[in-house]
Amino acid sequence: MWNEILNDLWRVYRGRLLGSVFGLFIGAMFLILGFLQTIFLLICISAGFFIGNKIDKKEDLLEWLDRLLPPGYHK
């Protein structure tokens, strides 16, 4: 019975639940680490997620670097 209730709550309110947990996590990080360290941590996590997403999709990272950096920068 509880499993059905939790599944229904997850299906209907997934975004709200994930947003609330994420907000709680970020709030705790602000309290523990401070503002700038938390922002740095979020930037590092976002960069890791972005690079991992590119690798999962089998996209070429060097091609992406060619578009991002000046010509001939990484060679």
PDB file of N, CA and C in Angstrom:
ATOM      1  N   MET A   1       0.822  -1.192   0.000  1.00  0.00           N
ATOM      2  CA  MET A   1       0.000   0.000   0.000  1.00  0.00           C
ATOM      3  C   MET A   1       0.872   1.264   0.000  1.00  0.00           C
ATOM      4  N   TRP A   2       1.874   1.316   0.889  1.00  0.00           N
ATOM      5  CA  TRP A   2       2.738   2.498   0.939  1.00  0.00           C
ATOM      6  C   TRP A   2       3.520   2.652  -0.354  1.00  0.00           C
ATOM      7  N   ASN A   3       3.884   1.521  -0.940  1.00  0.00           N
ATOM      8  CA  ASN A   3       4.627   1.550  -2.190  1.00  0.00           C
ATOM      9  C   ASN A   3       3.801   2.205  -3.298  1.00  0.00           C
ATOM     10  N   GLU A   4       2.504   1.896  -3.350  1.00  0.00           N
ATOM     11  CA  GLU A   4       1.620   2.503  -4.348  1.00  0.00           C
ATOM     12  C   GLU A   4       1.488   4.001  -4.117  1.00  0.00           C
ATOM     13  N   ILE A   5       1.338   4.387  -2.865  1.00  0.00           N
ATOM     14  CA  ILE A   5       1.203   5.812  -2.539  1.00  0.00           C
ATOM     15  C   ILE A   5       2.471   6.565  -2.926  1.00  0.00           C
ATOM     16  N   LEU A   6       3.634   6.008  -2.572  1.00  0.00           N
ATOM     17  CA  LEU A   6       4.896   6.669  -2.912  1.00  0.00           C
ATOM     18  C   LEU A   6       5.108   6.725  -4.418  1.00  0.00           C
ATOM     19  N   ASN A   7       4.730   5.665  -5.131  1.00  0.00           N
ATOM     20  CA  ASN A   7       4.847   5.683  -6.594  1.00  0.00           C
ATOM     21  C   ASN A   7       3.946   6.742  -7.212  1.00  0.00           C
ATOM     22  N   ASP A   8       2.725   6.875  -6.701  1.00  0.00           N
ATOM     23  CA  ASP A   8       1.819   7.911  -7.206  1.00  0.00           C
ATOM     24  C   ASP A   8       2.366   9.306  -6.924  1.00  0.00           C
ATOM     25  N   LEU A   9       2.884   9.516  -5.719  1.00  0.00           N
ATOM     26  CA  LEU A   9       3.477  10.817  -5.386  1.00  0.00           C
ATOM     27  C   LEU A   9       4.665  11.118  -6.286  1.00  0.00           C
ATOM     28  N   TRP A  10       5.510  10.116  -6.529  1.00  0.00           N
ATOM     29  CA  TRP A  10       6.683  10.309  -7.387  1.00  0.00           C
ATOM     30  C   TRP A  10       6.253  10.636  -8.814  1.00  0.00           C
ATOM     31  N   ARG A  11       5.244   9.931  -9.321  1.00  0.00           N
ATOM     32  CA  ARG A  11       4.798  10.144 -10.693  1.00  0.00           C
ATOM     33  C   ARG A  11       4.176  11.533 -10.866  1.00  0.00           C
ATOM     34  N   VAL A  12       3.391  11.968  -9.907  1.00  0.00           N
ATOM     35  CA  VAL A  12       2.674  13.239 -10.027  1.00  0.00           C
ATOM     36  C   VAL A  12       3.557  14.433  -9.661  1.00  0.00           C
ATOM     37  N   TYR A  13       4.369  14.305  -8.621  1.00  0.00           N
ATOM     38  CA  TYR A  13       5.120  15.442  -8.084  1.00  0.00           C
ATOM     39  C   TYR A  13       6.628  15.279  -8.217  1.00  0.00           C
ATOM     40  N   ARG A  14       7.091  14.582  -9.246  1.00  0.00           N
ATOM     41  CA  ARG A  14       8.525  14.311  -9.401  1.00  0.00           C
ATOM     42  C   ARG A  14       9.346  15.596  -9.444  1.00  0.00           C
ATOM     43  N   GLY A  15       8.943  16.552 -10.260  1.00  0.00           N
ATOM     44  CA  GLY A  15       9.692  17.802 -10.382  1.00  0.00           C
ATOM     45  C   GLY A  15       9.747  18.575  -9.077  1.00  0.00           C
ATOM     46  N   ARG A  16       8.625  18.633  -8.383  1.00  0.00           N
ATOM     47  CA  ARG A  16       8.589  19.355  -7.107  1.00  0.00           C
ATOM     48  C   ARG A  16       9.464  18.674  -6.059  1.00  0.00           C
ATOM     49  N   LEU A  17       9.408  17.349  -6.031  1.00  0.00           N
ATOM     50  CA  LEU A  17      10.223  16.617  -5.057  1.00  0.00           C
ATOM     51  C   LEU A  17      11.708  16.789  -5.344  1.00  0.00           C
ATOM     52  N   LEU A  18      12.098  16.639  -6.605  1.00  0.00           N
ATOM     53  CA  LEU A  18      13.509  16.806  -6.954  1.00  0.00           C
ATOM     54  C   LEU A  18      13.975  18.238  -6.713  1.00  0.00           C
ATOM     55  N   GLY A  19      13.131  19.209  -7.043  1.00  0.00           N
ATOM     56  CA  GLY A  19      13.473  20.606  -6.799  1.00  0.00           C
ATOM     57  C   GLY A  19      13.628  20.909  -5.318  1.00  0.00           C
ATOM     58  N   SER A  20      12.757  20.332  -4.506  1.00  0.00           N
ATOM     59  CA  SER A  20      12.848  20.546  -3.061  1.00  0.00           C
ATOM     60  C   SER A  20      14.111  19.927  -2.482  1.00  0.00           C
ATOM     61  N   VAL A  21      14.437  18.717  -2.919  1.00  0.00           N
ATOM     62  CA  VAL A  21      15.652  18.059  -2.430  1.00  0.00           C
ATOM     63  C   VAL A  21      16.884  18.831  -2.890  1.00  0.00           C
ATOM     64  N   PHE A  22      16.875  19.285  -4.138  1.00  0.00           N
ATOM     65  CA  PHE A  22      17.992  20.074  -4.655  1.00  0.00           C
ATOM     66  C   PHE A  22      18.135  21.379  -3.870  1.00  0.00           C
ATOM     67  N   GLY A  23      17.029  22.058  -3.596  1.00  0.00           N
ATOM     68  CA  GLY A  23      17.068  23.286  -2.809  1.00  0.00           C
ATOM     69  C   GLY A  23      17.573  23.056  -1.397  1.00  0.00           C
ATOM     70  N   LEU A  24      17.157  21.960  -0.793  1.00  0.00           N
ATOM     71  CA  LEU A  24      17.642  21.614   0.540  1.00  0.00           C
ATOM     72  C   LEU A  24      19.141  21.357   0.517  1.00  0.00           C
ATOM     73  N   PHE A  25      19.611  20.647  -0.501  1.00  0.00           N
ATOM     74  CA  PHE A  25      21.039  20.360  -0.640  1.00  0.00           C
ATOM     75  C   PHE A  25      21.840  21.649  -0.822  1.00  0.00           C
ATOM     76  N   ILE A  26      21.386  22.542  -1.700  1.00  0.00           N
ATOM     77  CA  ILE A  26      22.097  23.802  -1.943  1.00  0.00           C
ATOM     78  C   ILE A  26      22.086  24.668  -0.684  1.00  0.00           C
ATOM     79  N   GLY A  27      20.968  24.719   0.017  1.00  0.00           N
ATOM     80  CA  GLY A  27      20.902  25.480   1.265  1.00  0.00           C
ATOM     81  C   GLY A  27      21.873  24.958   2.310  1.00  0.00           C
ATOM     82  N   ALA A  28      21.963  23.638   2.425  1.00  0.00           N
ATOM     83  CA  ALA A  28      22.908  23.045   3.376  1.00  0.00           C
ATOM     84  C   ALA A  28      24.343  23.349   2.967  1.00  0.00           C
ATOM     85  N   MET A  29      24.619  23.319   1.670  1.00  0.00           N
ATOM     86  CA  MET A  29      25.970  23.628   1.199  1.00  0.00           C
ATOM     87  C   MET A  29      26.328  25.084   1.508  1.00  0.00           C
ATOM     88  N   PHE A  30      25.370  26.010   1.338  1.00  0.00           N
ATOM     89  CA  PHE A  30      25.623  27.411   1.687  1.00  0.00           C
ATOM     90  C   PHE A  30      25.974  27.539   3.163  1.00  0.00           C
ATOM     91  N   LEU A  31      25.241  26.826   4.010  1.00  0.00           N
ATOM     92  CA  LEU A  31      25.494  26.914   5.446  1.00  0.00           C
ATOM     93  C   LEU A  31      26.836  26.296   5.831  1.00  0.00           C
ATOM     94  N   ILE A  32      27.194  25.193   5.193  1.00  0.00           N
ATOM     95  CA  ILE A  32      28.421  24.483   5.554  1.00  0.00           C
ATOM     96  C   ILE A  32      29.653  25.137   4.936  1.00  0.00           C
ATOM     97  N   LEU A  33      29.606  25.415   3.636  1.00  0.00           N
ATOM     98  CA  LEU A  33      30.793  25.883   2.916  1.00  0.00           C
ATOM     99  C   LEU A  33      30.880  27.400   2.763  1.00  0.00           C
ATOM    100  N   GLY A  34      29.765  28.052   2.666  1.00  0.00           N
ATOM    101  CA  GLY A  34      29.760  29.468   2.353  1.00  0.00           C
ATOM    102  C   GLY A  34      29.359  29.677   0.898  1.00  0.00           C
ATOM    103  N   PHE A  35      29.105  30.916   0.537  1.00  0.00           N
ATOM    104  CA  PHE A  35      28.544  31.231  -0.780  1.00  0.00           C
ATOM    105  C   PHE A  35      29.507  30.933  -1.921  1.00  0.00           C
ATOM    106  N   LEU A  36      30.706  31.497  -1.881  1.00  0.00           N
ATOM    107  CA  LEU A  36      31.625  31.371  -3.017  1.00  0.00           C
ATOM    108  C   LEU A  36      32.091  29.937  -3.229  1.00  0.00           C
ATOM    109  N   GLN A  37      32.351  29.216  -2.164  1.00  0.00           N
ATOM    110  CA  GLN A  37      32.779  27.825  -2.309  1.00  0.00           C
ATOM    111  C   GLN A  37      31.647  26.962  -2.871  1.00  0.00           C
ATOM    112  N   THR A  38      30.414  27.265  -2.480  1.00  0.00           N
ATOM    113  CA  THR A  38      29.280  26.526  -3.023  1.00  0.00           C
ATOM    114  C   THR A  38      29.105  26.821  -4.504  1.00  0.00           C
ATOM    115  N   ILE A  39      29.256  28.077  -4.903  1.00  0.00           N
ATOM    116  CA  ILE A  39      29.152  28.432  -6.320  1.00  0.00           C
ATOM    117  C   ILE A  39      30.251  27.736  -7.113  1.00  0.00           C
ATOM    118  N   PHE A  40      31.473  27.710  -6.599  1.00  0.00           N
ATOM    119  CA  PHE A  40      32.568  27.013  -7.273  1.00  0.00           C
ATOM    120  C   PHE A  40      32.256  25.525  -7.417  1.00  0.00           C
ATOM    121  N   LEU A  41      31.738  24.917  -6.362  1.00  0.00           N
ATOM    122  CA  LEU A  41      31.376  23.505  -6.407  1.00  0.00           C
ATOM    123  C   LEU A  41      30.298  23.252  -7.456  1.00  0.00           C
ATOM    124  N   LEU A  42      29.297  24.114  -7.541  1.00  0.00           N
ATOM    125  CA  LEU A  42      28.241  23.961  -8.542  1.00  0.00           C
ATOM    126  C   LEU A  42      28.786  24.109  -9.958  1.00  0.00           C
ATOM    127  N   ILE A  43      29.737  25.016 -10.161  1.00  0.00           N
ATOM    128  CA  ILE A  43      30.353  25.180 -11.481  1.00  0.00           C
ATOM    129  C   ILE A  43      31.124  23.918 -11.857  1.00  0.00           C
ATOM    130  N   CYS A  44      31.869  23.357 -10.914  1.00  0.00           N
ATOM    131  CA  CYS A  44      32.624  22.122 -11.188  1.00  0.00           C
ATOM    132  C   CYS A  44      31.690  20.958 -11.494  1.00  0.00           C
ATOM    133  N   ILE A  45      30.609  20.833 -10.745  1.00  0.00           N
ATOM    134  CA  ILE A  45      29.646  19.762 -10.990  1.00  0.00           C
ATOM    135  C   ILE A  45      28.999  19.935 -12.356  1.00  0.00           C
ATOM    136  N   SER A  46      28.638  21.168 -12.708  1.00  0.00           N
ATOM    137  CA  SER A  46      28.026  21.427 -14.015  1.00  0.00           C
ATOM    138  C   SER A  46      28.985  21.108 -15.151  1.00  0.00           C
ATOM    139  N   ALA A  47      30.246  21.488 -15.001  1.00  0.00           N
ATOM    140  CA  ALA A  47      31.242  21.189 -16.040  1.00  0.00           C
ATOM    141  C   ALA A  47      31.426  19.681 -16.184  1.00  0.00           C
ATOM    142  N   GLY A  48      31.491  18.966 -15.082  1.00  0.00           N
ATOM    143  CA  GLY A  48      31.613  17.511 -15.136  1.00  0.00           C
ATOM    144  C   GLY A  48      30.405  16.855 -15.778  1.00  0.00           C
ATOM    145  N   PHE A  49      29.217  17.363 -15.468  1.00  0.00           N
ATOM    146  CA  PHE A  49      27.997  16.838 -16.077  1.00  0.00           C
ATOM    147  C   PHE A  49      27.999  17.091 -17.579  1.00  0.00           C
ATOM    148  N   PHE A  50      28.397  18.288 -17.984  1.00  0.00           N
ATOM    149  CA  PHE A  50      28.426  18.650 -19.405  1.00  0.00           C
ATOM    150  C   PHE A  50      29.411  17.771 -20.173  1.00  0.00           C
ATOM    151  N   ILE A  51      30.607  17.600 -19.636  1.00  0.00           N
ATOM    152  CA  ILE A  51      31.623  16.777 -20.303  1.00  0.00           C
ATOM    153  C   ILE A  51      31.181  15.313 -20.330  1.00  0.00           C
ATOM    154  N   GLY A  52      30.633  14.825 -19.247  1.00  0.00           N
ATOM    155  CA  GLY A  52      30.133  13.452 -19.216  1.00  0.00           C
ATOM    156  C   GLY A  52      29.004  13.229 -20.201  1.00  0.00           C
ATOM    157  N   ASN A  53      28.141  14.219 -20.363  1.00  0.00           N
ATOM    158  CA  ASN A  53      27.051  14.133 -21.329  1.00  0.00           C
ATOM    159  C   ASN A  53      27.604  14.050 -22.748  1.00  0.00           C
ATOM    160  N   LYS A  54      28.632  14.841 -23.040  1.00  0.00           N
ATOM    161  CA  LYS A  54      29.263  14.795 -24.366  1.00  0.00           C
ATOM    162  C   LYS A  54      29.888  13.423 -24.614  1.00  0.00           C
ATOM    163  N   ILE A  55      30.534  12.859 -23.606  1.00  0.00           N
ATOM    164  CA  ILE A  55      31.163  11.543 -23.747  1.00  0.00           C
ATOM    165  C   ILE A  55      30.100  10.462 -23.943  1.00  0.00           C
ATOM    166  N   ASP A  56      28.997  10.535 -23.180  1.00  0.00           N
ATOM    167  CA  ASP A  56      27.926   9.550 -23.322  1.00  0.00           C
ATOM    168  C   ASP A  56      27.307   9.571 -24.714  1.00  0.00           C
ATOM    169  N   LYS A  57      27.187  10.756 -25.284  1.00  0.00           N
ATOM    170  CA  LYS A  57      26.605  10.889 -26.623  1.00  0.00           C
ATOM    171  C   LYS A  57      27.626  10.622 -27.717  1.00  0.00           C
ATOM    172  N   LYS A  58      28.853  10.270 -27.314  1.00  0.00           N
ATOM    173  CA  LYS A  58      29.955   9.970 -28.238  1.00  0.00           C
ATOM    174  C   LYS A  58      30.278  11.156 -29.152  1.00  0.00           C
ATOM    175  N   GLU A  59      30.152  12.362 -28.614  1.00  0.00           N
ATOM    176  CA  GLU A  59      30.514  13.562 -29.357  1.00  0.00           C
ATOM    177  C   GLU A  59      32.008  13.826 -29.192  1.00  0.00           C
ATOM    178  N   ASP A  60      32.596  14.479 -30.169  1.00  0.00           N
ATOM    179  CA  ASP A  60      34.029  14.760 -30.156  1.00  0.00           C
ATOM    180  C   ASP A  60      34.303  16.003 -29.310  1.00  0.00           C
ATOM    181  N   LEU A  61      35.057  15.832 -28.226  1.00  0.00           N
ATOM    182  CA  LEU A  61      35.370  16.963 -27.350  1.00  0.00           C
ATOM    183  C   LEU A  61      36.346  17.933 -28.011  1.00  0.00           C
ATOM    184  N   LEU A  62      37.248  17.425 -28.848  1.00  0.00           N
ATOM    185  CA  LEU A  62      38.194  18.322 -29.523  1.00  0.00           C
ATOM    186  C   LEU A  62      37.480  19.258 -30.491  1.00  0.00           C
ATOM    187  N   GLU A  63      36.431  18.760 -31.135  1.00  0.00           N
ATOM    188  CA  GLU A  63      35.644  19.627 -32.023  1.00  0.00           C
ATOM    189  C   GLU A  63      34.969  20.729 -31.217  1.00  0.00           C
ATOM    190  N   TRP A  64      34.463  20.378 -30.049  1.00  0.00           N
ATOM    191  CA  TRP A  64      33.832  21.370 -29.187  1.00  0.00           C
ATOM    192  C   TRP A  64      34.865  22.392 -28.701  1.00  0.00           C
ATOM    193  N   LEU A  65      36.084  21.924 -28.366  1.00  0.00           N
ATOM    194  CA  LEU A  65      37.144  22.842 -27.947  1.00  0.00           C
ATOM    195  C   LEU A  65      37.559  23.770 -29.082  1.00  0.00           C
ATOM    196  N   ASP A  66      37.564  23.267 -30.324  1.00  0.00           N
ATOM    197  CA  ASP A  66      37.889  24.114 -31.474  1.00  0.00           C
ATOM    198  C   ASP A  66      36.910  25.276 -31.600  1.00  0.00           C
ATOM    199  N   ARG A  67      35.643  25.016 -31.325  1.00  0.00           N
ATOM    200  CA  ARG A  67      34.642  26.090 -31.397  1.00  0.00           C
ATOM    201  C   ARG A  67      34.764  27.047 -30.216  1.00  0.00           C
ATOM    202  N   LEU A  68      35.159  26.536 -29.056  1.00  0.00           N
ATOM    203  CA  LEU A  68      35.203  27.347 -27.842  1.00  0.00           C
ATOM    204  C   LEU A  68      36.472  28.189 -27.742  1.00  0.00           C
ATOM    205  N   LEU A  69      37.623  27.591 -28.053  1.00  0.00           N
ATOM    206  CA  LEU A  69      38.913  28.259 -27.883  1.00  0.00           C
ATOM    207  C   LEU A  69      39.363  28.915 -29.186  1.00  0.00           C
ATOM    208  N   PRO A  70      40.330  29.828 -29.108  1.00  0.00           N
ATOM    209  CA  PRO A  70      40.874  30.433 -30.328  1.00  0.00           C
ATOM    210  C   PRO A  70      41.508  29.367 -31.221  1.00  0.00           C
ATOM    211  N   PRO A  71      41.594  29.619 -32.528  1.00  0.00           N
ATOM    212  CA  PRO A  71      42.150  28.620 -33.454  1.00  0.00           C
ATOM    213  C   PRO A  71      43.570  28.210 -33.074  1.00  0.00           C
ATOM    214  N   GLY A  72      43.835  26.902 -33.116  1.00  0.00           N
ATOM    215  CA  GLY A  72      45.159  26.369 -32.843  1.00  0.00           C
ATOM    216  C   GLY A  72      45.580  26.428 -31.391  1.00  0.00           C
ATOM    217  N   TYR A  73      44.680  26.676 -30.483  1.00  0.00           N
ATOM    218  CA  TYR A  73      45.032  26.870 -29.075  1.00  0.00           C
ATOM    219  C   TYR A  73      45.474  25.575 -28.405  1.00  0.00           C
ATOM    220  N   HIS A  74      44.794  24.476 -28.652  1.00  0.00           N
ATOM    221  CA  HIS A  74      45.073  23.233 -27.927  1.00  0.00           C
ATOM    222  C   HIS A  74      45.988  22.276 -28.676  1.00  0.00           C
ATOM    223  N   LYS A  75      46.541  22.662 -29.795  1.00  0.00           N
ATOM    224  CA  LYS A  75      47.402  21.753 -30.569  1.00  0.00           C
ATOM    225  C   LYS A  75      48.841  21.886 -30.173  1.00  0.00           C
TER     226      LYS A  75
END
